[in-house]
mmCIF file of C-alpha atoms in Angstrom:
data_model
loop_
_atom_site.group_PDB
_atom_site.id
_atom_site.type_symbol
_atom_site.label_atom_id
_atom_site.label_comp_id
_atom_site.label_asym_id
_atom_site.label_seq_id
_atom_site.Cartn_x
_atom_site.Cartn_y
_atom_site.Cartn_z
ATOM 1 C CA UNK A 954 22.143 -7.829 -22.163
ATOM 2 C CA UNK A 955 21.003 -11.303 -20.271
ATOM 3 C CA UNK A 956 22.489 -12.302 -16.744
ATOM 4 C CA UNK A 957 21.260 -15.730 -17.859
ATOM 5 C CA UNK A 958 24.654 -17.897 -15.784
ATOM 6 C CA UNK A 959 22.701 -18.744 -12.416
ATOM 7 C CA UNK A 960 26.018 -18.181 -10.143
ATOM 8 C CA UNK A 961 26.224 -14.725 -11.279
ATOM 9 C CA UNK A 962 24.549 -11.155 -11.872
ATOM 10 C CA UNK A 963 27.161 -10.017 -14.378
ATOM 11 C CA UNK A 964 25.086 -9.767 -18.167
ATOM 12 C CA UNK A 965 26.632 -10.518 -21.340
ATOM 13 C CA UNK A 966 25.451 -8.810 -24.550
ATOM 14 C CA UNK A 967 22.850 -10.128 -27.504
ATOM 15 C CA UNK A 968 22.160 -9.140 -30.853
ATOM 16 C CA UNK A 969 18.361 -8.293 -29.597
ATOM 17 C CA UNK A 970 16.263 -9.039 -26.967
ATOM 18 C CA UNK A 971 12.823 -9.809 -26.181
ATOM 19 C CA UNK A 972 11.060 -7.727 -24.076
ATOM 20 C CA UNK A 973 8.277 -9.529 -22.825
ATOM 21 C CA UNK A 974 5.662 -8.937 -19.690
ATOM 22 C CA UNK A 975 8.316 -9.889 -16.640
ATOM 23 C CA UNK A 976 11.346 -8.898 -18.225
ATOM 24 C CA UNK A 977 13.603 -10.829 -20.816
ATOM 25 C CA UNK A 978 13.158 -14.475 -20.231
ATOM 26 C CA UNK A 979 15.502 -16.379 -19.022
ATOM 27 C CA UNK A 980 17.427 -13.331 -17.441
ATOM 28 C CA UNK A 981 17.952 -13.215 -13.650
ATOM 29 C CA UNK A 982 15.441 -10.631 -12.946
ATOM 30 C CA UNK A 983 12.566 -11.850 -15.331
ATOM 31 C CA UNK A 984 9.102 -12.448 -13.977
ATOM 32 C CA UNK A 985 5.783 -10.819 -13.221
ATOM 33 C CA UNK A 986 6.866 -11.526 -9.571
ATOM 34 C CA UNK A 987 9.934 -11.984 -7.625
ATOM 35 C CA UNK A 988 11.115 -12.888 -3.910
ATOM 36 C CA UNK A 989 11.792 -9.996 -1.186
ATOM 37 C CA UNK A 990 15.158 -9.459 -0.309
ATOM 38 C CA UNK A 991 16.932 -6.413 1.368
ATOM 39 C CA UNK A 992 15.199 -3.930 -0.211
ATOM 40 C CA UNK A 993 11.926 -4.845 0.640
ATOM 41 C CA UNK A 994 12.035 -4.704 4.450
ATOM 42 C CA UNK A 995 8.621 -4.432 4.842
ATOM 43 C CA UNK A 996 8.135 -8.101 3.446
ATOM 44 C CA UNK A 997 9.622 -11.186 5.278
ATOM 45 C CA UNK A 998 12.634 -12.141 3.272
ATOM 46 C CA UNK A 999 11.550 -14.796 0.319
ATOM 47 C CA UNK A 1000 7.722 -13.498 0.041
ATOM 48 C CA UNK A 1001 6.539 -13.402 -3.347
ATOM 49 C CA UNK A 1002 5.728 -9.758 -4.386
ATOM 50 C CA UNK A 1003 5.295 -8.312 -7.810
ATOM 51 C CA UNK A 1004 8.615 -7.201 -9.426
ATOM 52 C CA UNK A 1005 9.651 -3.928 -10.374
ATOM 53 C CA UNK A 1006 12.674 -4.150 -11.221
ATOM 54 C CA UNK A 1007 12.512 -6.172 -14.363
ATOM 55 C CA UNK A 1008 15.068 -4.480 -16.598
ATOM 56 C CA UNK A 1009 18.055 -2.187 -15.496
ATOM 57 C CA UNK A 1010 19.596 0.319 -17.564
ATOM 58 C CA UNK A 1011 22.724 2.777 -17.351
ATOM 59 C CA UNK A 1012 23.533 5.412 -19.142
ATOM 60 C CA UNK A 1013 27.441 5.715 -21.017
ATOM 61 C CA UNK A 1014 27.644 9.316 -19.235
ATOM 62 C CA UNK A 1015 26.600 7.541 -16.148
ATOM 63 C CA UNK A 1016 29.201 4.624 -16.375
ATOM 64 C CA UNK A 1017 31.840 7.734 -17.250
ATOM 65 C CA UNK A 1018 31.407 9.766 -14.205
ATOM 66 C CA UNK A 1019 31.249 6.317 -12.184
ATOM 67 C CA UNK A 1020 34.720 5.467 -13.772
ATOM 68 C CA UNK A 1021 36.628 8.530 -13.290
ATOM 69 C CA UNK A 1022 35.570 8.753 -9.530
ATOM 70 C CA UNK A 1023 37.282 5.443 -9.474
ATOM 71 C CA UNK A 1024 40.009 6.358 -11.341
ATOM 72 C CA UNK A 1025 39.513 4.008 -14.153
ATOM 73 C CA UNK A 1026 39.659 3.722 -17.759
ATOM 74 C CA UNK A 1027 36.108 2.520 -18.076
ATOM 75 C CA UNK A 1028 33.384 0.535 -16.340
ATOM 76 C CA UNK A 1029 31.433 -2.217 -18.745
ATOM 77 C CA UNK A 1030 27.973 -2.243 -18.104
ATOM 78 C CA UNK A 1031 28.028 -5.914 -17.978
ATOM 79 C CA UNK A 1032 29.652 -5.717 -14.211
ATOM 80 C CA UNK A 1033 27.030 -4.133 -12.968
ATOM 81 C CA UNK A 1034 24.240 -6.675 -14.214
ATOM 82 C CA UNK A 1035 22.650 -4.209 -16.710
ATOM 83 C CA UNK A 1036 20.368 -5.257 -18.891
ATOM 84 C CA UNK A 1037 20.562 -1.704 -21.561
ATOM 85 C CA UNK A 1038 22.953 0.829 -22.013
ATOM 86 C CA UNK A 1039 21.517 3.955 -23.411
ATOM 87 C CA UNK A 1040 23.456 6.970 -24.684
ATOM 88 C CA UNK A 1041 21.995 10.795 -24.772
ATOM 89 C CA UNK A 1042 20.117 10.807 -21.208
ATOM 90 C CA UNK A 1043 23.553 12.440 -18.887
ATOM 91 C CA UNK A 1044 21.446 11.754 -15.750
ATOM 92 C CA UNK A 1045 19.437 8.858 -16.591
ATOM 93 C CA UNK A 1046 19.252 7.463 -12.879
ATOM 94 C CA UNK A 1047 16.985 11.326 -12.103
ATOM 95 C CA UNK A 1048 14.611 10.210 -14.507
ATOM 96 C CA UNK A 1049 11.035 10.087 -13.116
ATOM 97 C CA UNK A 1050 9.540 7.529 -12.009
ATOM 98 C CA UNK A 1051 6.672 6.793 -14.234
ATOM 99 C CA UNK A 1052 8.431 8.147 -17.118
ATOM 100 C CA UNK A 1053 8.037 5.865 -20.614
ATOM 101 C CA UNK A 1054 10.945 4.629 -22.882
ATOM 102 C CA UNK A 1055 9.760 3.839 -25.805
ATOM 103 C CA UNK A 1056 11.653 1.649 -28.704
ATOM 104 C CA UNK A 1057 10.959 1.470 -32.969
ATOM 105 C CA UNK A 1058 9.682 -1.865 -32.507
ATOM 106 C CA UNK A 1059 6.635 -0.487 -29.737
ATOM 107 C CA UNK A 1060 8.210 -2.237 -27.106
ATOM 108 C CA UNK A 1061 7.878 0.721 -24.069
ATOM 109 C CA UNK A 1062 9.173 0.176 -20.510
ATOM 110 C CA UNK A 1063 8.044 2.690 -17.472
ATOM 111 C CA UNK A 1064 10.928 3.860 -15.319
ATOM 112 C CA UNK A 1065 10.624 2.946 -11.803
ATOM 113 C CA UNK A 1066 13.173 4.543 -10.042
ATOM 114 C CA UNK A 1067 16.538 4.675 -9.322
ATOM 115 C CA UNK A 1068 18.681 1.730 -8.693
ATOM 116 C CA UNK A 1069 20.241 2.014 -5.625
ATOM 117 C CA UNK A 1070 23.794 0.808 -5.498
ATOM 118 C CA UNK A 1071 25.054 -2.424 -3.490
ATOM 119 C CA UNK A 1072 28.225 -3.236 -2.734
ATOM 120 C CA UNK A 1073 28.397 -6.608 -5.120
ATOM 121 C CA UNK A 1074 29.371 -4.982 -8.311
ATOM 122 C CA UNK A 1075 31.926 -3.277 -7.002
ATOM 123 C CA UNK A 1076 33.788 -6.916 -6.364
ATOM 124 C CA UNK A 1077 33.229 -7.737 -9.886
ATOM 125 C CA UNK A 1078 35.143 -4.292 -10.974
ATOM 126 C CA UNK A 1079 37.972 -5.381 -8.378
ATOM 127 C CA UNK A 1080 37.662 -8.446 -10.084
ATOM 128 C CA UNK A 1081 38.329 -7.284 -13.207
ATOM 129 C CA UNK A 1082 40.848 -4.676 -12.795
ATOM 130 C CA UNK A 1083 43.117 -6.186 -9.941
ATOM 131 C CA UNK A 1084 45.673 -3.669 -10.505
ATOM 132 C CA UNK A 1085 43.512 -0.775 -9.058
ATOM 133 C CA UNK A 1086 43.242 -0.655 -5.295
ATOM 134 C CA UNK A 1087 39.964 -0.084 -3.608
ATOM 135 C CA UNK A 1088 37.733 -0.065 -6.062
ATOM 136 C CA UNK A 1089 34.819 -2.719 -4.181
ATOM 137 C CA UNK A 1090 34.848 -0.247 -1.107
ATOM 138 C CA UNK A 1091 35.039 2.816 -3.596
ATOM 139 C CA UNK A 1092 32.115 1.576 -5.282
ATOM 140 C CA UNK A 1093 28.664 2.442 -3.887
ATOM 141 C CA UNK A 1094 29.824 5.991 -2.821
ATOM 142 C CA UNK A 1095 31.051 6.394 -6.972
ATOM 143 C CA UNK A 1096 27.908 5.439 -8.247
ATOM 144 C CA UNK A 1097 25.595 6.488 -5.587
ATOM 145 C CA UNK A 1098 22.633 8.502 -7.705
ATOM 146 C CA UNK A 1099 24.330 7.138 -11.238
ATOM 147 C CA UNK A 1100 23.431 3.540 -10.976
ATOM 148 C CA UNK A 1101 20.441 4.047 -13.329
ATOM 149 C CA UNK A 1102 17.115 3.158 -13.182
ATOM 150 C CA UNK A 1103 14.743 0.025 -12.910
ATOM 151 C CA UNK A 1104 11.596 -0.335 -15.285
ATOM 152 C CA UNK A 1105 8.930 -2.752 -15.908
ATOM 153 C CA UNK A 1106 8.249 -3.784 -19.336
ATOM 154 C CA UNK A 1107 4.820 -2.480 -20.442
ATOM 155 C CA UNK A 1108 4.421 -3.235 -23.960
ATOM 156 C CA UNK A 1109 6.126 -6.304 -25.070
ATOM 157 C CA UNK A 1110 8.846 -6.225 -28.057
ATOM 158 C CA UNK A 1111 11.983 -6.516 -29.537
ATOM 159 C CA UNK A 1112 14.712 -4.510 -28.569
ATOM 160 C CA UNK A 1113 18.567 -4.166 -30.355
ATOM 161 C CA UNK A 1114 22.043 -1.904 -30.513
ATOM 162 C CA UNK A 1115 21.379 1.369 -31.687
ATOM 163 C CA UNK A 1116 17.679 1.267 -31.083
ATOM 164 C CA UNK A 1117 16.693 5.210 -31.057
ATOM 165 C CA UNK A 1118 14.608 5.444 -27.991
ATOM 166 C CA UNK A 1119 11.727 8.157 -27.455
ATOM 167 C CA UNK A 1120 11.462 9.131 -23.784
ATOM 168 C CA UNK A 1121 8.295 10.743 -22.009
ATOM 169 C CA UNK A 1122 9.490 12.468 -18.791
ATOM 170 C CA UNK A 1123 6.656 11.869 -15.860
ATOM 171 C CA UNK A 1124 5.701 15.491 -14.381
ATOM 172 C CA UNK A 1125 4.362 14.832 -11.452
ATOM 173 C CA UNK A 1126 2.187 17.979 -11.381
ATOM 174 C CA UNK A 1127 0.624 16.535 -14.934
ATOM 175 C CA UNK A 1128 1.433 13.259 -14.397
ATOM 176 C CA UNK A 1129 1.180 10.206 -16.995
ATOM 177 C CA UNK A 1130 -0.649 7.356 -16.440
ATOM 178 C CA UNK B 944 -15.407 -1.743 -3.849
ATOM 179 C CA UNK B 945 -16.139 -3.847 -7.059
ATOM 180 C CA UNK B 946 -17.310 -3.042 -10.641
ATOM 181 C CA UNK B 947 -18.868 -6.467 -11.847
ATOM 182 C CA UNK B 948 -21.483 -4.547 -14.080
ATOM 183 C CA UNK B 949 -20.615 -4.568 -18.013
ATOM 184 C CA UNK B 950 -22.454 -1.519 -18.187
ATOM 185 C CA UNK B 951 -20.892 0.593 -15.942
ATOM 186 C CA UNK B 952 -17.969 1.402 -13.919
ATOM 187 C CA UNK B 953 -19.744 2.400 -10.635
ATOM 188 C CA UNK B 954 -18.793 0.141 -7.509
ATOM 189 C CA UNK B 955 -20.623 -1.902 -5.158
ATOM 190 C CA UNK B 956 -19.349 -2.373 -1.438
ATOM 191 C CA UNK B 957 -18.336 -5.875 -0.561
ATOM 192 C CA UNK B 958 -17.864 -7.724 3.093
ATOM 193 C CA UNK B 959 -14.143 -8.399 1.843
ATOM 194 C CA UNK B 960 -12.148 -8.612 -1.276
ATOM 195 C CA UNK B 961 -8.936 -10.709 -2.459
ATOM 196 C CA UNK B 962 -6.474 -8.811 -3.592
ATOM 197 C CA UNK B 963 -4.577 -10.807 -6.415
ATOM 198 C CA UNK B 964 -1.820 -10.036 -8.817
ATOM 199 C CA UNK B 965 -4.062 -7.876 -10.971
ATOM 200 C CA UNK B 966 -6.409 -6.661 -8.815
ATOM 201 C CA UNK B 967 -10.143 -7.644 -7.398
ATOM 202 C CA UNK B 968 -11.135 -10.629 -9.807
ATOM 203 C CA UNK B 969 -14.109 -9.576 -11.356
ATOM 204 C CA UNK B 970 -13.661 -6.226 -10.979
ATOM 205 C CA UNK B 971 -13.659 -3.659 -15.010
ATOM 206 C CA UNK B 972 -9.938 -3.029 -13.810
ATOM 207 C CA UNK B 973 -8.684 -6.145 -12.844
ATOM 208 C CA UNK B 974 -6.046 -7.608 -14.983
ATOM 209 C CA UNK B 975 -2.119 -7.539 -15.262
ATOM 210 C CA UNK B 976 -2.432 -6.000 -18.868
ATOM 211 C CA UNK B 977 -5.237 -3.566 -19.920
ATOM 212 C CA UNK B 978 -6.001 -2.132 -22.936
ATOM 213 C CA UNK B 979 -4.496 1.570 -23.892
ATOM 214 C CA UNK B 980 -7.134 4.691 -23.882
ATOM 215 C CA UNK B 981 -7.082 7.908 -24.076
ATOM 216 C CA UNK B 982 -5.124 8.200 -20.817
ATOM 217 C CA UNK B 983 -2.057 6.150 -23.136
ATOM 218 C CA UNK B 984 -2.298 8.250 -26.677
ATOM 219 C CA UNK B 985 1.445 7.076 -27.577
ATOM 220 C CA UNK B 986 -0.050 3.167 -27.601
ATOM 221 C CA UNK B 987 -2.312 3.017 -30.614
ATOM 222 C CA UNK B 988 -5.636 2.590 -28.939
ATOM 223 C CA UNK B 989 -6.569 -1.339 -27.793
ATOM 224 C CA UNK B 990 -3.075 -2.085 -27.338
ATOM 225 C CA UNK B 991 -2.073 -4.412 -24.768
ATOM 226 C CA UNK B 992 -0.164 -2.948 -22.250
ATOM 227 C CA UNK B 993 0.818 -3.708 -18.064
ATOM 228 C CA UNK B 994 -2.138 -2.329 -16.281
ATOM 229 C CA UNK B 995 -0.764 0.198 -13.339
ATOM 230 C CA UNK B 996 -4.378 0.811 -12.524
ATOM 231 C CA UNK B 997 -5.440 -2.147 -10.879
ATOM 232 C CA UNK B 998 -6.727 -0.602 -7.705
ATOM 233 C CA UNK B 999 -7.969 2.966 -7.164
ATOM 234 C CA UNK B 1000 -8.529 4.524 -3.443
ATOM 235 C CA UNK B 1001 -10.019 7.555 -2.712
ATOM 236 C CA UNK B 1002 -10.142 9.353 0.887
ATOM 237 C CA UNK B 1003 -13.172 10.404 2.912
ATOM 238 C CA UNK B 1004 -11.804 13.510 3.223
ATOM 239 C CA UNK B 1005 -10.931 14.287 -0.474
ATOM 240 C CA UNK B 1006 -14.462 13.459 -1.430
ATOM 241 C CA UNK B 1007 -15.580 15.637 1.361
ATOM 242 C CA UNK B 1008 -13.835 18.943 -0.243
ATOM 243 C CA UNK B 1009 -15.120 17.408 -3.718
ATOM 244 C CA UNK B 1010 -18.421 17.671 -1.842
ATOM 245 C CA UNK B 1011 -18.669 20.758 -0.537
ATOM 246 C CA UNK B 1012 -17.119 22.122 -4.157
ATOM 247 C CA UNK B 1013 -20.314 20.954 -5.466
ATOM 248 C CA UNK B 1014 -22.843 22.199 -3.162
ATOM 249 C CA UNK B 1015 -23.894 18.673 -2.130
ATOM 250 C CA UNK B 1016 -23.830 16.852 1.059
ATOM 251 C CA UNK B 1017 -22.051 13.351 -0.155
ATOM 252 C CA UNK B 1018 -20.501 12.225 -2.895
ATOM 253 C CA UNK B 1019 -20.335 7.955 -2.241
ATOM 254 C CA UNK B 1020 -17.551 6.404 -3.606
ATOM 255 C CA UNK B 1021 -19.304 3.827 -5.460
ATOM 256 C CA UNK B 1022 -20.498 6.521 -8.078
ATOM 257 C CA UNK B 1023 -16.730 7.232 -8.862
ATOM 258 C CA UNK B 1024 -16.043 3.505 -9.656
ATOM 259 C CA UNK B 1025 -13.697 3.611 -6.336
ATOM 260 C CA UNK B 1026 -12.413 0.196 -5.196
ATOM 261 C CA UNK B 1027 -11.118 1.289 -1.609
ATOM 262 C CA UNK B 1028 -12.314 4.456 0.303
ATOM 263 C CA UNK B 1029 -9.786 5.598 3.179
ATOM 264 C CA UNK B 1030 -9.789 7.606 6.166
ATOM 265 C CA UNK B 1031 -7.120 9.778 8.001
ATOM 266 C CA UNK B 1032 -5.193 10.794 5.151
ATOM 267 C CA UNK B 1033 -6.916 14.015 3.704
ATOM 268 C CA UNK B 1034 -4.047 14.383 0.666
ATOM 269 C CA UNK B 1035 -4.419 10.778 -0.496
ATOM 270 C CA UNK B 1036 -3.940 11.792 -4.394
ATOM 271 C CA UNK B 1037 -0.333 13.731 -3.624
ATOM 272 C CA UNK B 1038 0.749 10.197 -1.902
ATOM 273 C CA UNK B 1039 3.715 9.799 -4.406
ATOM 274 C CA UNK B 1040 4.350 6.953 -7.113
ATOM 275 C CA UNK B 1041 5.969 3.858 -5.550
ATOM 276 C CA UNK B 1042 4.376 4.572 -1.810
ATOM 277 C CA UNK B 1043 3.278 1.495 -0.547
ATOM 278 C CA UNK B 1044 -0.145 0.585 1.499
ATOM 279 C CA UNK B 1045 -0.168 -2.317 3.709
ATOM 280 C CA UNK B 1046 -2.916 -4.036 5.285
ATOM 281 C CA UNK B 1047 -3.314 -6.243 8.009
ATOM 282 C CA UNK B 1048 -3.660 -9.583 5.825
ATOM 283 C CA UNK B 1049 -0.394 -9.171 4.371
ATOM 284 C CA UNK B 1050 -1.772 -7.998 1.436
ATOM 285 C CA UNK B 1051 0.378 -4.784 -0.223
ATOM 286 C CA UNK B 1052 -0.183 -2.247 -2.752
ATOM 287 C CA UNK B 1053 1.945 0.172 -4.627
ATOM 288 C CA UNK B 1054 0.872 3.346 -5.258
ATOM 289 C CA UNK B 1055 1.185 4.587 -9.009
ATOM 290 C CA UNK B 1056 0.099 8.095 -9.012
ATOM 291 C CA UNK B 1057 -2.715 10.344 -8.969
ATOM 292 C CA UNK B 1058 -5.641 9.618 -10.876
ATOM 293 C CA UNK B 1059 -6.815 11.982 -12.898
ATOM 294 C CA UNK B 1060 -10.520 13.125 -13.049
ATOM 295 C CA UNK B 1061 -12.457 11.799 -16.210
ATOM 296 C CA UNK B 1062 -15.980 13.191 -17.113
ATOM 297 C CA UNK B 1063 -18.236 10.400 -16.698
ATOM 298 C CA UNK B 1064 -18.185 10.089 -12.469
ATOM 299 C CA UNK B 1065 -19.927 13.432 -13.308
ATOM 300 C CA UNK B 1066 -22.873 11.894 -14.931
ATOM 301 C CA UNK B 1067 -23.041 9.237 -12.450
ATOM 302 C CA UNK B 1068 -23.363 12.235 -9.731
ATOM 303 C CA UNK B 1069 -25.724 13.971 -11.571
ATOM 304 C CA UNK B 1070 -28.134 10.875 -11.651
ATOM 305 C CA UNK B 1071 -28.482 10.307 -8.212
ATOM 306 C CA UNK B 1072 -28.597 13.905 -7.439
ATOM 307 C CA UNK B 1073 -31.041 15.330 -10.150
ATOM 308 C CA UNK B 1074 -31.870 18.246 -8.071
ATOM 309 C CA UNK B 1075 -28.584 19.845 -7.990
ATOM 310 C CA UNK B 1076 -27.593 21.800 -11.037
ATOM 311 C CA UNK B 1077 -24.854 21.312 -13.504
ATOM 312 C CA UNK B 1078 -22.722 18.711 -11.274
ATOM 313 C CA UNK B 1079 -21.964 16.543 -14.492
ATOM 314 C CA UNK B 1080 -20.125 20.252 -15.740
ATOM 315 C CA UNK B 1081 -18.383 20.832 -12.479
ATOM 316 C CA UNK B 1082 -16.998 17.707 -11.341
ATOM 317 C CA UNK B 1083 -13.995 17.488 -12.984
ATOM 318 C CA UNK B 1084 -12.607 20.923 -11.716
ATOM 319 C CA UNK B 1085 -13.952 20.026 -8.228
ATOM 320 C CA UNK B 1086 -12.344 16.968 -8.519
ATOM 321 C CA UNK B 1087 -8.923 18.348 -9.670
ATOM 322 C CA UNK B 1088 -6.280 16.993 -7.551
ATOM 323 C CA UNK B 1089 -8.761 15.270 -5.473
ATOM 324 C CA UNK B 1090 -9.684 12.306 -7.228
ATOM 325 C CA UNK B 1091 -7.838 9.614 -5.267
ATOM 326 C CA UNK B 1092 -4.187 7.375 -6.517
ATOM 327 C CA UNK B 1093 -4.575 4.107 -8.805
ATOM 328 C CA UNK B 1094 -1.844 1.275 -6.993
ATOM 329 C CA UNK B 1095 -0.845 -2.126 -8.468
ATOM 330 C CA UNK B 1096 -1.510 -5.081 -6.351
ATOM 331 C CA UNK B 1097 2.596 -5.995 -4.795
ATOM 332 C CA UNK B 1098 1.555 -8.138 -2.281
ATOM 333 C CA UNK B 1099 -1.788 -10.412 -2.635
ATOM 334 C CA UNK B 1100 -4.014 -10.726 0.380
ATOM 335 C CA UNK B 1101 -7.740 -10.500 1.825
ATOM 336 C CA UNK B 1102 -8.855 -6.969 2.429
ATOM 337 C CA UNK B 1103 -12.117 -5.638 4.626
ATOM 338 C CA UNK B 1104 -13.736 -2.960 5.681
ATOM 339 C CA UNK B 1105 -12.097 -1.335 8.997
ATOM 340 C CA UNK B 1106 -8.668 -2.396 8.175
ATOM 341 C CA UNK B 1107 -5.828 0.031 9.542
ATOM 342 C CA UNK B 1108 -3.505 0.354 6.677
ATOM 343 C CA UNK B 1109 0.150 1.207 7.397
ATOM 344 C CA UNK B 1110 1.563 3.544 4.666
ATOM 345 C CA UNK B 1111 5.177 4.278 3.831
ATOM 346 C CA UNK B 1112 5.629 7.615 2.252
ATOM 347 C CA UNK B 1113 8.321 7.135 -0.922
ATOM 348 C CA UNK B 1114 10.552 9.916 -1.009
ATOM 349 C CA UNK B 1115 12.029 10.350 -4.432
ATOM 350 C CA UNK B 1116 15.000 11.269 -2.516
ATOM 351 C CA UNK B 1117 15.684 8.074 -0.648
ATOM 352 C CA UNK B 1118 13.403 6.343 -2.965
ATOM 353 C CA UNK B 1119 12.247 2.500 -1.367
ATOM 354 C CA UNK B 1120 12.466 -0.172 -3.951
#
C-alpha cells in the first residue's frame, strides 16, 4: 500500500510494489533520509536525519485485537497509513528489532521497532465510522504495543498479495547482523 | 579511525573525521549499501544490501579486559579496524540496537548491535606482538562480547578526538524512534 495523496497519511492498495533503498517511491515515508519531527526530540524539528521508518506493517491479528477494544467490526489497514499487512505473526509489533523479513522475490526489510501509536489515525477511524462514539480518543490506548513495526528496506525488490514471507527473529544474545 | 588501505582493514587515527550518510568517506566500510558476507548467509554472497555497519566503536575499557584475557599490556584499536574508541562506558557492546550517540557537532549515530568477533583482528595482534603466544587462537573468545557495536551514521557531522558524546540508552520497552 502507497500513501502517495500529499494531504494525507491514509494508503491505498497496489497490485505490487517496489521496494527500493528508501522505501517505495513516491510513498509518504520514502527516502534514505527524512525530517525530525516529534519523535526525534533529540534533533531540532526539520533536521535531516536518516530514516528508519521507511515501510510500516500490521499484522490482521493485530488490526483484530485493535478493533474489538474499540468495539468495531474491523479496522482497514489503510487508516492507519500502512504500507503491508501480513498474516501469521499474532504479535508482529514484539518482533525484534533487527529481525529480517524476507519476500520470494529477495526483497528483505530489517524490523526496526515498534511503531508507536499517535493520535491521527484514530480521527481517520472516527472518520470513517461516525456512528461509533469515541473511537479518536479510544485509539492510542487500543493499539498501544499492536501498531506494528517500522523497517528499512535492505535488499531492493518487488513485493505483492499473498507474498509468503520468511522471517529471521533477532536474538539479541546471538544477534544478526 | 580510518581504513583507506586496500589491503587491510586495520585503522589509522585521524585529527577529525566527517561523518556522512554512509560513514567516513574513504573508509573499507563506508557506503549506504555493502556487499553480503558471511555475517548475511540468507543474501547469496556479493549481494547488495543497506550497510548497518557503517561505523564501529569500541571502548577503552572493553579492550582493556580483551587485554588482560590475552596476557598483553594493550591491544590499540587500530589493529581491530575500529573507527571510534570510547571512554567511560565499560559495556559498550550490550548498548542496545537503536541507542543513539551524539556528539558535539551535531553529528548522530545509531547504534545497530554488537559486533561480533571475526578471526582476522587476531592475526593483526599477533603481528605486532610476535612474542606472545597463540593470540591469533585466543582472540576471538577473549573478545566474546567485548568487541565493540557497529552504528549507522543518523545525523552527519565533524567528529574529533576528545569529544564528550551524549548517549541515550533505547529501551526496547519504551523504544525511541
Amino acid at each position: 500500500m502507497i500513501a502517495d495523496q500529499t494531504e494525507s497519511f491514509v494508503t491505498r492498495r497496489l497490485e505490487e510494489a517496489d521496494l527500493t533503498y528508501g522505501g517505495i517511491p513516491g510513498d509518504r515515508h520514502f527516502g534514505i533520509t527524512a525530517r525530525a519531527d516529534t519523535r526525534q526530540p533529540m534533533y531540532p524539528k526539520d533536521t535531516e536525519i536518516f530514516n528508519r521508518r521507511q515501510i510500516s506493517i500490521l499484522s490482521v491479528e493485530e488490526l483484530d485485537v485493535i478493533a474489538k477494544e474499540l468495539g468495531v467490526k474491523a479496522i482497514l489497514p489503510e487508516w492507519l497509513g500502512a504500507n503491508l499487512l501480513i498474516s501469521g505473526l499474532s504479535n508482529l509489533t514484539q518482533l525484534t528489532m533487527g529481525s529480517r523479513l524476507l519476500f520470494p522475490s529477495g526483497a528483505g526489510l530489517v524490523c526496526m521497532g515498534e511503531n508507536r501509536p499517535c493520535r491521527f489515525p484514530g480521527e481517520v477511524i472516527q472518520k470513517n465510522l461516525p456512528m461509533v462514539p469515541e473511537l479518536e480518543k479510544k485509539f492510542v490506548r487500543a493499539a498501544y504495543k499492536k501498531r506494528g513495526i517500522v523497517c528499512l528496506v535492505e535488499r531492493p525488490g518487488t513485493i505483492k498479495p499473498g507474498d509468503q514471507i520468511k522471517i529471521l527473529v533477532n536474538d539479541f544474545a546471538n544477534p544478526l547482523q
